[in-house]
PDB file of C-alpha atoms and ligand atoms in Angstrom:
ATOM      1  CA  MET D   1      98.792  98.621  78.236  1.00 95.00           C
ATOM      2  CA  GLN D   2      95.516  97.352  76.858  1.00 97.00           C
ATOM      3  CA  LEU D   3      92.291  96.446  78.619  1.00 98.00           C
ATOM      4  CA  GLU D   4      90.034  94.383  76.428  1.00 98.00           C
ATOM      5  CA  ILE D   5      86.418  93.439  77.103  1.00 98.00           C
ATOM      6  CA  ARG D   6      85.222  90.559  74.943  1.00 98.00           C
ATOM      7  CA  ASN D   7      81.605  89.489  74.629  1.00 97.00           C
ATOM      8  CA  LEU D   8      80.920  90.344  78.282  1.00 98.00           C
ATOM      9  CA  LYS D   9      77.592  89.184  79.696  1.00 98.00           C
ATOM     10  CA  LYS D  10      75.776  89.818  82.942  1.00 98.00           C
ATOM     11  CA  ARG D  11      72.180  89.194  83.849  1.00 97.00           C
ATOM     12  CA  TYR D  12      70.074  89.901  86.887  1.00 97.00           C
ATOM     13  CA  GLY D  13      67.351  87.253  87.051  1.00 95.00           C
ATOM     14  CA  ASN D  14      66.263  86.861  83.460  1.00 93.00           C
ATOM     15  CA  GLN D  15      67.162  90.407  82.441  1.00 95.00           C
ATOM     16  CA  TRP D  16      70.449  91.024  80.624  1.00 96.00           C
ATOM     17  CA  ALA D  17      72.283  94.081  81.952  1.00 97.00           C
ATOM     18  CA  LEU D  18      75.213  93.385  79.606  1.00 97.00           C
ATOM     19  CA  ASN D  19      74.522  91.395  76.526  1.00 95.00           C
ATOM     20  CA  GLY D  20      77.736  90.751  74.647  1.00 95.00           C
ATOM     21  CA  LEU D  21      79.750  93.919  75.277  1.00 96.00           C
ATOM     22  CA  THR D  22      83.005  94.136  73.319  1.00 97.00           C
ATOM     23  CA  VAL D  23      85.331  97.143  73.651  1.00 96.00           C
ATOM     24  CA  THR D  24      89.074  97.793  74.032  1.00 96.00           C
ATOM     25  CA  PHE D  25      90.739 100.541  76.062  1.00 97.00           C
ATOM     26  CA  GLY D  26      94.304 101.863  75.850  1.00 96.00           C
ATOM     27  CA  PRO D  27      95.916 104.763  77.758  1.00 96.00           C
ATOM     28  CA  GLY D  28      93.739 107.898  77.792  1.00 94.00           C
ATOM     29  CA  VAL D  29      90.439 109.179  79.138  1.00 94.00           C
ATOM     30  CA  TYR D  30      87.291 107.420  77.959  1.00 95.00           C
ATOM     31  CA  GLY D  31      83.876 108.919  78.534  1.00 94.00           C
ATOM     32  CA  ILE D  32      81.348 106.110  78.945  1.00 95.00           C
ATOM     33  CA  LEU D  33      78.048 107.621  77.947  1.00 93.00           C
ATOM     34  CA  GLY D  34      74.630 106.004  78.273  1.00 91.00           C
ATOM     35  CA  SER D  35      71.241 106.686  79.800  1.00 90.00           C
ATOM     36  CA  ASN D  36      70.196 105.148  83.123  1.00 90.00           C
ATOM     37  CA  GLY D  37      70.119 101.371  82.845  1.00 93.00           C
ATOM     38  CA  ALA D  38      72.515 101.198  79.875  1.00 95.00           C
ATOM     39  CA  GLY D  39      74.851  98.952  81.855  1.00 96.00           C
ATOM     40  CA  LYS D  40      77.635 101.385  82.770  1.00 95.00           C
ATOM     41  CA  SER D  41      77.742 100.527  86.470  1.00 94.00           C
ATOM     42  CA  THR D  42      77.498  96.830  85.713  1.00 97.00           C
ATOM     43  CA  MET D  43      80.474  97.075  83.356  1.00 97.00           C
ATOM     44  CA  MET D  44      82.471  98.949  85.997  1.00 97.00           C
ATOM     45  CA  ASN D  45      81.567  96.456  88.708  1.00 96.00           C
ATOM     46  CA  LEU D  46      82.789  93.651  86.458  1.00 97.00           C
ATOM     47  CA  LEU D  47      85.977  95.561  85.590  1.00 97.00           C
ATOM     48  CA  THR D  48      86.701  95.997  89.294  1.00 96.00           C
ATOM     49  CA  ASP D  49      85.841  92.374  90.018  1.00 94.00           C
ATOM     50  CA  ASN D  50      83.100  93.410  92.410  1.00 92.00           C
ATOM     51  CA  LEU D  51      80.564  91.298  90.550  1.00 96.00           C
ATOM     52  CA  LYS D  52      80.514  87.852  88.929  1.00 97.00           C
ATOM     53  CA  ARG D  53      80.123  87.796  85.179  1.00 98.00           C
ATOM     54  CA  ASP D  54      77.888  85.398  83.268  1.00 98.00           C
ATOM     55  CA  GLY D  55      80.107  85.141  80.222  1.00 98.00           C
ATOM     56  CA  GLY D  56      82.932  86.679  78.227  1.00 98.00           C
ATOM     57  CA  GLU D  57      86.425  87.866  79.068  1.00 98.00           C
ATOM     58  CA  ILE D  58      88.200  90.890  80.500  1.00 98.00           C
ATOM     59  CA  LEU D  59      91.857  90.827  79.455  1.00 98.00           C
ATOM     60  CA  LEU D  60      94.704  93.040  80.606  1.00 98.00           C
ATOM     61  CA  ASP D  61      97.464  92.729  78.042  1.00 97.00           C
ATOM     62  CA  GLY D  62      95.999  89.387  77.019  1.00 98.00           C
ATOM     63  CA  ILE D  63      95.542  87.850  80.491  1.00 98.00           C
ATOM     64  CA  ASP D  64      92.148  87.575  82.158  1.00 98.00           C
ATOM     65  CA  ILE D  65      91.832  89.793  85.240  1.00 98.00           C
ATOM     66  CA  LEU D  66      90.392  86.844  87.177  1.00 97.00           C
ATOM     67  CA  LYS D  67      93.719  85.102  86.655  1.00 97.00           C
ATOM     68  CA  LEU D  68      95.733  88.209  87.568  1.00 96.00           C
ATOM     69  CA  GLY D  69      93.789  88.589  90.823  1.00 92.00           C
ATOM     70  CA  ARG D  70      95.714  90.655  93.336  1.00 90.00           C
ATOM     71  CA  ASP D  71      98.238  91.886  90.756  1.00 91.00           C
ATOM     72  CA  TYR D  72      95.349  93.471  88.886  1.00 95.00           C
ATOM     73  CA  ARG D  73      93.642  94.961  91.931  1.00 91.00           C
ATOM     74  CA  LYS D  74      96.904  96.610  92.968  1.00 91.00           C
ATOM     75  CA  ILE D  75      96.990  98.748  89.809  1.00 95.00           C
ATOM     76  CA  LEU D  76      93.295  99.590  89.952  1.00 96.00           C
ATOM     77  CA  GLY D  77      91.586 102.669  91.363  1.00 96.00           C
ATOM     78  CA  TYR D  78      87.797 102.734  91.672  1.00 96.00           C
ATOM     79  CA  MET D  79      85.461 105.539  92.565  1.00 95.00           C
ATOM     80  CA  PRO D  80      82.009 104.029  93.175  1.00 91.00           C
ATOM     81  CA  GLN D  81      78.771 105.970  93.072  1.00 86.00           C
ATOM     82  CA  GLN D  82      78.157 107.886  96.248  1.00 73.00           C
ATOM     83  CA  GLN D  83      76.738 105.947  99.138  1.00 72.00           C
ATOM     84  CA  GLY D  84      76.470 106.327 102.900  1.00 70.00           C
ATOM     85  CA  PHE D  85      80.021 105.200 103.588  1.00 72.00           C
ATOM     86  CA  TYR D  86      82.151 105.252 106.715  1.00 87.00           C
ATOM     87  CA  GLU D  87      80.181 108.208 108.057  1.00 89.00           C
ATOM     88  CA  GLN D  88      81.857 108.196 111.431  1.00 92.00           C
ATOM     89  CA  MET D  89      85.410 108.288 110.075  1.00 95.00           C
ATOM     90  CA  THR D  90      87.326 111.483 109.416  1.00 96.00           C
ATOM     91  CA  ALA D  91      88.638 111.931 105.863  1.00 96.00           C
ATOM     92  CA  ASP D  92      92.100 111.265 107.185  1.00 96.00           C
ATOM     93  CA  THR D  93      91.158 107.991 108.877  1.00 96.00           C
ATOM     94  CA  PHE D  94      89.095 106.852 105.915  1.00 96.00           C
ATOM     95  CA  LEU D  95      91.956 107.438 103.464  1.00 97.00           C
ATOM     96  CA  PHE D  96      94.467 105.781 105.743  1.00 97.00           C
ATOM     97  CA  TYR D  97      92.216 102.755 106.096  1.00 95.00           C
ATOM     98  CA  MET D  98      91.743 102.499 102.321  1.00 94.00           C
ATOM     99  CA  ALA D  99      95.478 102.952 101.706  1.00 96.00           C
ATOM    100  CA  ARG D 100      96.290 100.092 104.077  1.00 94.00           C
ATOM    101  CA  LEU D 101      93.700  97.891 102.327  1.00 90.00           C
ATOM    102  CA  LYS D 102      95.495  98.644  99.085  1.00 91.00           C
ATOM    103  CA  GLY D 103      98.730  97.410 100.591  1.00 91.00           C
ATOM    104  CA  LEU D 104     100.555 100.721 101.072  1.00 94.00           C
ATOM    105  CA  ASN D 105     102.829 100.850 104.095  1.00 96.00           C
ATOM    106  CA  ARG D 106     102.254 103.512 106.756  1.00 97.00           C
ATOM    107  CA  LYS D 107     104.879 105.882 105.422  1.00 97.00           C
ATOM    108  CA  GLN D 108     103.716 105.643 101.813  1.00 97.00           C
ATOM    109  CA  ALA D 109     100.110 105.993 102.938  1.00 97.00           C
ATOM    110  CA  ALA D 110     100.802 109.136 104.976  1.00 98.00           C
ATOM    111  CA  ALA D 111     102.766 110.770 102.149  1.00 98.00           C
ATOM    112  CA  GLU D 112     100.179 109.991  99.481  1.00 97.00           C
ATOM    113  CA  ILE D 113      97.293 111.097 101.663  1.00 98.00           C
ATOM    114  CA  ASP D 114      98.968 114.456 102.356  1.00 97.00           C
ATOM    115  CA  GLN D 115      99.452 115.000  98.663  1.00 96.00           C
ATOM    116  CA  LEU D 116      95.941 113.880  97.645  1.00 96.00           C
ATOM    117  CA  LEU D 117      94.277 116.011 100.319  1.00 96.00           C
ATOM    118  CA  GLN D 118      96.223 118.984  98.945  1.00 94.00           C
ATOM    119  CA  VAL D 119      95.259 118.477  95.316  1.00 91.00           C
ATOM    120  CA  THR D 120      91.614 117.801  96.140  1.00 92.00           C
ATOM    121  CA  GLY D 121      91.460 120.880  98.370  1.00 92.00           C
ATOM    122  CA  LEU D 122      90.521 118.960 101.500  1.00 95.00           C
ATOM    123  CA  ALA D 123      93.652 119.440 103.577  1.00 96.00           C
ATOM    124  CA  GLY D 124      91.904 121.906 105.896  1.00 96.00           C
ATOM    125  CA  GLU D 125      89.005 119.512 106.515  1.00 96.00           C
ATOM    126  CA  ARG D 126      90.925 116.295 106.983  1.00 96.00           C
ATOM    127  CA  HIS D 127      90.070 115.878 110.653  1.00 97.00           C
ATOM    128  CA  LYS D 128      86.328 116.378 110.169  1.00 96.00           C
ATOM    129  CA  LYS D 129      83.944 113.430 110.108  1.00 96.00           C
ATOM    130  CA  LEU D 130      82.582 112.475 106.694  1.00 95.00           C
ATOM    131  CA  SER D 131      79.041 112.791 108.096  1.00 94.00           C
ATOM    132  CA  GLY D 132      79.636 116.555 108.135  1.00 94.00           C
ATOM    133  CA  TYR D 133      80.951 116.703 104.554  1.00 93.00           C
ATOM    134  CA  SER D 134      78.998 118.246 101.680  1.00 91.00           C
ATOM    135  CA  GLY D 135      78.215 116.180  98.567  1.00 89.00           C
ATOM    136  CA  GLY D 136      81.099 117.742  96.674  1.00 90.00           C
ATOM    137  CA  MET D 137      83.560 117.090  99.471  1.00 92.00           C
ATOM    138  CA  ARG D 138      82.448 113.463  99.653  1.00 92.00           C
ATOM    139  CA  GLN D 139      83.002 113.067  95.922  1.00 91.00           C
ATOM    140  CA  ARG D 140      86.480 114.520  96.313  1.00 93.00           C
ATOM    141  CA  VAL D 141      87.308 112.119  99.151  1.00 94.00           C
ATOM    142  CA  LEU D 142      86.110 109.216  97.011  1.00 94.00           C
ATOM    143  CA  LEU D 143      88.255 110.467  94.151  1.00 94.00           C
ATOM    144  CA  ALA D 144      91.290 110.829  96.431  1.00 95.00           C
ATOM    145  CA  GLN D 145      90.671 107.281  97.650  1.00 96.00           C
ATOM    146  CA  ALA D 146      90.623 106.008  94.054  1.00 96.00           C
ATOM    147  CA  MET D 147      94.003 107.675  93.403  1.00 96.00           C
ATOM    148  CA  LEU D 148      95.793 105.939  96.299  1.00 97.00           C
ATOM    149  CA  GLY D 149      98.653 103.818  95.030  1.00 95.00           C
ATOM    150  CA  ASN D 150      98.828 105.827  91.786  1.00 95.00           C
ATOM    151  CA  PRO D 151      96.705 103.335  89.798  1.00 96.00           C
ATOM    152  CA  LYS D 152      97.392 102.536  86.149  1.00 97.00           C
ATOM    153  CA  ILE D 153      93.682 101.933  85.612  1.00 98.00           C
ATOM    154  CA  LEU D 154      91.183 104.378  87.067  1.00 97.00           C
ATOM    155  CA  ILE D 155      87.462 103.672  87.017  1.00 97.00           C
ATOM    156  CA  LEU D 156      85.112 106.521  87.911  1.00 96.00           C
ATOM    157  CA  ASP D 157      81.370 105.900  88.184  1.00 94.00           C
ATOM    158  CA  GLU D 158      79.455 109.168  87.776  1.00 91.00           C
ATOM    159  CA  PRO D 159      82.077 111.262  89.606  1.00 92.00           C
ATOM    160  CA  THR D 160      80.097 114.488  89.281  1.00 89.00           C
ATOM    161  CA  ALA D 161      76.624 113.115  90.055  1.00 85.00           C
ATOM    162  CA  GLY D 162      74.499 115.485  92.098  1.00 82.00           C
ATOM    163  CA  LEU D 163      77.095 118.258  92.274  1.00 86.00           C
ATOM    164  CA  ASP D 164      76.635 121.977  91.802  1.00 87.00           C
ATOM    165  CA  PRO D 165      78.465 123.596  88.843  1.00 89.00           C
ATOM    166  CA  LYS D 166      81.390 124.780  90.946  1.00 90.00           C
ATOM    167  CA  GLU D 167      82.092 121.342  92.401  1.00 88.00           C
ATOM    168  CA  ARG D 168      81.492 119.736  89.015  1.00 89.00           C
ATOM    169  CA  ILE D 169      84.189 121.900  87.452  1.00 89.00           C
ATOM    170  CA  ARG D 170      86.539 121.185  90.310  1.00 87.00           C
ATOM    171  CA  ILE D 171      86.213 117.418  89.785  1.00 88.00           C
ATOM    172  CA  ARG D 172      86.556 117.803  86.014  1.00 89.00           C
ATOM    173  CA  ASN D 173      89.716 119.866  86.406  1.00 89.00           C
ATOM    174  CA  PHE D 174      91.193 117.282  88.699  1.00 89.00           C
ATOM    175  CA  ILE D 175      90.499 114.475  86.216  1.00 91.00           C
ATOM    176  CA  SER D 176      91.883 116.590  83.364  1.00 89.00           C
ATOM    177  CA  SER D 177      95.088 117.129  85.299  1.00 88.00           C
ATOM    178  CA  LEU D 178      95.810 113.402  85.603  1.00 89.00           C
ATOM    179  CA  SER D 179      98.522 112.008  83.418  1.00 82.00           C
ATOM    180  CA  ARG D 180      97.335 110.250  80.285  1.00 83.00           C
ATOM    181  CA  ASP D 181      99.631 107.253  80.601  1.00 92.00           C
ATOM    182  CA  ARG D 182      96.881 105.407  82.433  1.00 96.00           C
ATOM    183  CA  ILE D 183      93.518 104.067  81.352  1.00 97.00           C
ATOM    184  CA  ILE D 184      90.779 106.280  82.785  1.00 97.00           C
ATOM    185  CA  LEU D 185      87.128 105.303  82.389  1.00 97.00           C
ATOM    186  CA  LEU D 186      84.525 107.868  83.336  1.00 95.00           C
ATOM    187  CA  ALA D 187      80.861 106.885  83.291  1.00 94.00           C
ATOM    188  CA  THR D 188      78.227 109.576  83.046  1.00 88.00           C
ATOM    189  CA  HIS D 189      74.919 110.449  81.496  1.00 82.00           C
ATOM    190  CA  ILE D 190      75.915 114.099  81.237  1.00 81.00           C
ATOM    191  CA  VAL D 191      77.470 114.901  77.850  1.00 82.00           C
ATOM    192  CA  SER D 192      79.122 118.113  79.059  1.00 81.00           C
ATOM    193  CA  ASP D 193      80.992 116.129  81.712  1.00 81.00           C
ATOM    194  CA  ILE D 194      83.067 114.357  79.152  1.00 83.00           C
ATOM    195  CA  GLU D 195      83.216 116.475  76.023  1.00 82.00           C
ATOM    196  CA  SER D 196      86.073 118.549  77.373  1.00 79.00           C
ATOM    197  CA  ILE D 197      88.074 115.871  79.165  1.00 87.00           C
ATOM    198  CA  SER D 198      87.652 112.652  77.178  1.00 90.00           C
ATOM    199  CA  ASP D 199      89.988 111.507  74.467  1.00 89.00           C
ATOM    200  CA  ARG D 200      87.428 108.944  73.292  1.00 93.00           C
ATOM    201  CA  ILE D 201      83.730 108.448  73.902  1.00 93.00           C
ATOM    202  CA  ILE D 202      82.084 105.051  74.272  1.00 94.00           C
ATOM    203  CA  MET D 203      78.316 104.990  73.874  1.00 93.00           C
ATOM    204  CA  MET D 204      76.288 102.234  75.519  1.00 94.00           C
ATOM    205  CA  LYS D 205      72.653 101.277  75.265  1.00 94.00           C
ATOM    206  CA  LYS D 206      70.830  98.257  76.679  1.00 93.00           C
ATOM    207  CA  GLY D 207      74.022  96.484  77.658  1.00 94.00           C
ATOM    208  CA  LYS D 208      75.780  96.911  74.336  1.00 93.00           C
ATOM    209  CA  LEU D 209      78.233  99.207  72.636  1.00 94.00           C
ATOM    210  CA  ILE D 210      76.408 101.398  70.140  1.00 91.00           C
ATOM    211  CA  GLY D 211      79.209 103.709  69.061  1.00 90.00           C
ATOM    212  CA  THR D 212      82.679 105.077  69.693  1.00 91.00           C
ATOM    213  CA  GLY D 213      84.339 108.269  68.618  1.00 88.00           C
ATOM    214  CA  THR D 214      85.899 111.538  69.679  1.00 85.00           C
ATOM    215  CA  SER D 215      83.926 114.328  71.360  1.00 75.00           C
ATOM    216  CA  ALA D 216      83.846 116.136  68.011  1.00 77.00           C
ATOM    217  CA  ASP D 217      82.288 113.079  66.327  1.00 79.00           C
ATOM    218  CA  LEU D 218      79.673 112.956  69.051  1.00 70.00           C
ATOM    219  CA  MET D 219      78.799 116.627  68.755  1.00 68.00           C
ATOM    220  CA  GLU D 220      78.159 116.115  65.052  1.00 72.00           C
ATOM    221  CA  ARG D 221      75.713 113.324  65.808  1.00 64.00           C
ATOM    222  CA  VAL D 222      73.590 115.060  68.439  1.00 56.00           C
TER     223      VAL D 222
HETATM  224  P1  LIG F   1      72.743 104.025  87.981  1.00 75.86           P
HETATM  225  O1  LIG F   1      72.883 105.468  88.370  1.00 75.86           O
HETATM  226  O2  LIG F   1      74.003 103.365  87.580  1.00 75.86           O
HETATM  227  O3  LIG F   1      71.621 103.758  87.051  1.00 75.86           O
HETATM  228  P2  LIG F   1      71.037 102.749  89.814  1.00 75.86           P
HETATM  229  O4  LIG F   1      70.374 103.822  90.588  1.00 75.86           O
HETATM  230  O5  LIG F   1      70.359 102.083  88.674  1.00 75.86           O
HETATM  231  O6  LIG F   1      72.429 103.290  89.335  1.00 75.86           O
HETATM  232  O7  LIG F   1      71.516 101.607  90.779  1.00 75.86           O
HETATM  233  C1  LIG F   1      72.040 101.876  92.049  1.00 75.86           C
HETATM  234  C2  LIG F   1      72.337 100.530  92.722  1.00 75.86           C
HETATM  235  O8  LIG F   1      71.163  99.695  92.708  1.00 75.86           O
HETATM  236  C3  LIG F   1      73.398  99.728  91.983  1.00 75.86           C
HETATM  237  O9  LIG F   1      74.208  99.069  92.931  1.00 75.86           O
HETATM  238  C4  LIG F   1      72.644  98.736  91.147  1.00 75.86           C
HETATM  239  O10 LIG F   1      73.388  97.533  90.971  1.00 75.86           O
HETATM  240  C5  LIG F   1      71.407  98.494  91.978  1.00 75.86           C
HETATM  241  N1  LIG F   1      70.221  98.285  91.105  1.00 75.86           N
HETATM  242  C6  LIG F   1      69.936  98.915  89.962  1.00 75.86           C
HETATM  243  N2  LIG F   1      68.825  98.457  89.401  1.00 75.86           N
HETATM  244  C7  LIG F   1      68.371  97.486  90.246  1.00 75.86           C
HETATM  245  C8  LIG F   1      67.253  96.634  90.232  1.00 75.86           C
HETATM  246  N3  LIG F   1      66.377  96.639  89.238  1.00 75.86           N
HETATM  247  N4  LIG F   1      67.095  95.789  91.270  1.00 75.86           N
HETATM  248  C9  LIG F   1      67.976  95.764  92.259  1.00 75.86           C
HETATM  249  N5  LIG F   1      69.064  96.536  92.329  1.00 75.86           N
HETATM  250  C10 LIG F   1      69.260  97.394  91.328  1.00 75.86           C
HETATM  251  P1  LIG F   2      73.752 102.266  84.307  1.00 75.86           P
HETATM  252  O1  LIG F   2      74.914 102.297  85.218  1.00 75.86           O
HETATM  253  O2  LIG F   2      74.120 102.537  82.880  1.00 75.86           O
HETATM  254  O3  LIG F   2      72.621 103.105  84.760  1.00 75.86           O
HETATM  255  P2  LIG F   2      73.315  99.633  85.389  1.00 75.86           P
HETATM  256  O4  LIG F   2      74.501  98.811  85.113  1.00 75.86           O
HETATM  257  O5  LIG F   2      73.132 100.214  86.747  1.00 75.86           O
HETATM  258  O6  LIG F   2      73.208 100.769  84.269  1.00 75.86           O
HETATM  259  O7  LIG F   2      72.026  98.771  85.068  1.00 75.86           O
HETATM  260  C1  LIG F   2      71.849  97.998  83.893  1.00 75.86           C
HETATM  261  C2  LIG F   2      70.555  97.225  84.029  1.00 75.86           C
HETATM  262  O8  LIG F   2      70.687  96.228  85.021  1.00 75.86           O
HETATM  263  C3  LIG F   2      69.350  98.067  84.432  1.00 75.86           C
HETATM  264  O9  LIG F   2      68.231  97.548  83.774  1.00 75.86           O
HETATM  265  C4  LIG F   2      69.284  97.851  85.936  1.00 75.86           C
HETATM  266  O10 LIG F   2      67.967  98.021  86.424  1.00 75.86           O
HETATM  267  C5  LIG F   2      69.736  96.410  86.062  1.00 75.86           C
HETATM  268  N1  LIG F   2      70.407  96.150  87.351  1.00 75.86           N
HETATM  269  C6  LIG F   2      71.563  96.732  87.772  1.00 75.86           C
HETATM  270  N2  LIG F   2      71.913  96.255  88.975  1.00 75.86           N
HETATM  271  C7  LIG F   2      70.948  95.356  89.320  1.00 75.86           C
HETATM  272  C8  LIG F   2      70.741  94.517  90.458  1.00 75.86           C
HETATM  273  N3  LIG F   2      71.603  94.502  91.477  1.00 75.86           N
HETATM  274  N4  LIG F   2      69.653  93.719  90.450  1.00 75.86           N
HETATM  275  C9  LIG F   2      68.798  93.725  89.432  1.00 75.86           C
HETATM  276  N5  LIG F   2      68.922  94.484  88.326  1.00 75.86           N
HETATM  277  C10 LIG F   2      69.992  95.291  88.270  1.00 75.86           C
END
């Protein structure tokens, strides 16, 4: 499996958020590192087809994701940045709703939700409304949601943003435990978030790729 971004462009007004980004991902965990405004979220929104691009290609095994459409979205998991989402739903209801949107049948949905609530440590809180959840619990629900349907491509936008060290480690451990036969992209501006769990690091600046390497390479450069 190969996900290839070729000369990807996106602008807002007359400002280029992505200006000819080219990078290829295979199975493994990629840390996408870049300061605020580097274009990480824009890249992820284009990879998840939540945004219209202004140029370039995104190819999964040689076929553009726009052409793959639903077949692509079915193998995709996306954890967006935290937002005020579905506040009045319980975790259980929220996950069930998301599972149904992803096309899982009721039985599959129930089984996967049980398992994901276990591994994210939320089983005891599943009937509480999200409005009463802490920041860390919300992040874990969002992560569980991204894992529904056992996606082959997992896109995580700042999964540990705003968390205390304990919750941060919890999320990191969960990501580390995932099998490496999928493509996992993890955007962050925190180096320590990815040095331990990434197989490769992708560095972005001003909408372009400025470097790739292993965590060890990166540590030598900073
Ligand atoms: P990040 O942590 O990725 O830098 P931001 O705080 O920049 O996120 O952006 C949060 C949301 O606001 C995103 O949905 C992004 O698309 C949008 N956004 C970012 N910059 C602007 C801008 N200059 N004008 C309007 N919306 C923006
Ligand atoms: P990152 O995720 O690395 O912080 P973003 O992709 O959020 O970067 O932003 C890249 C650039 O695009 C920034 O200059 C940001 O202000 C701008 N931008 C992002 N979203 C919007 C938006 N919805 N409207 C206008 N500008 C935006």
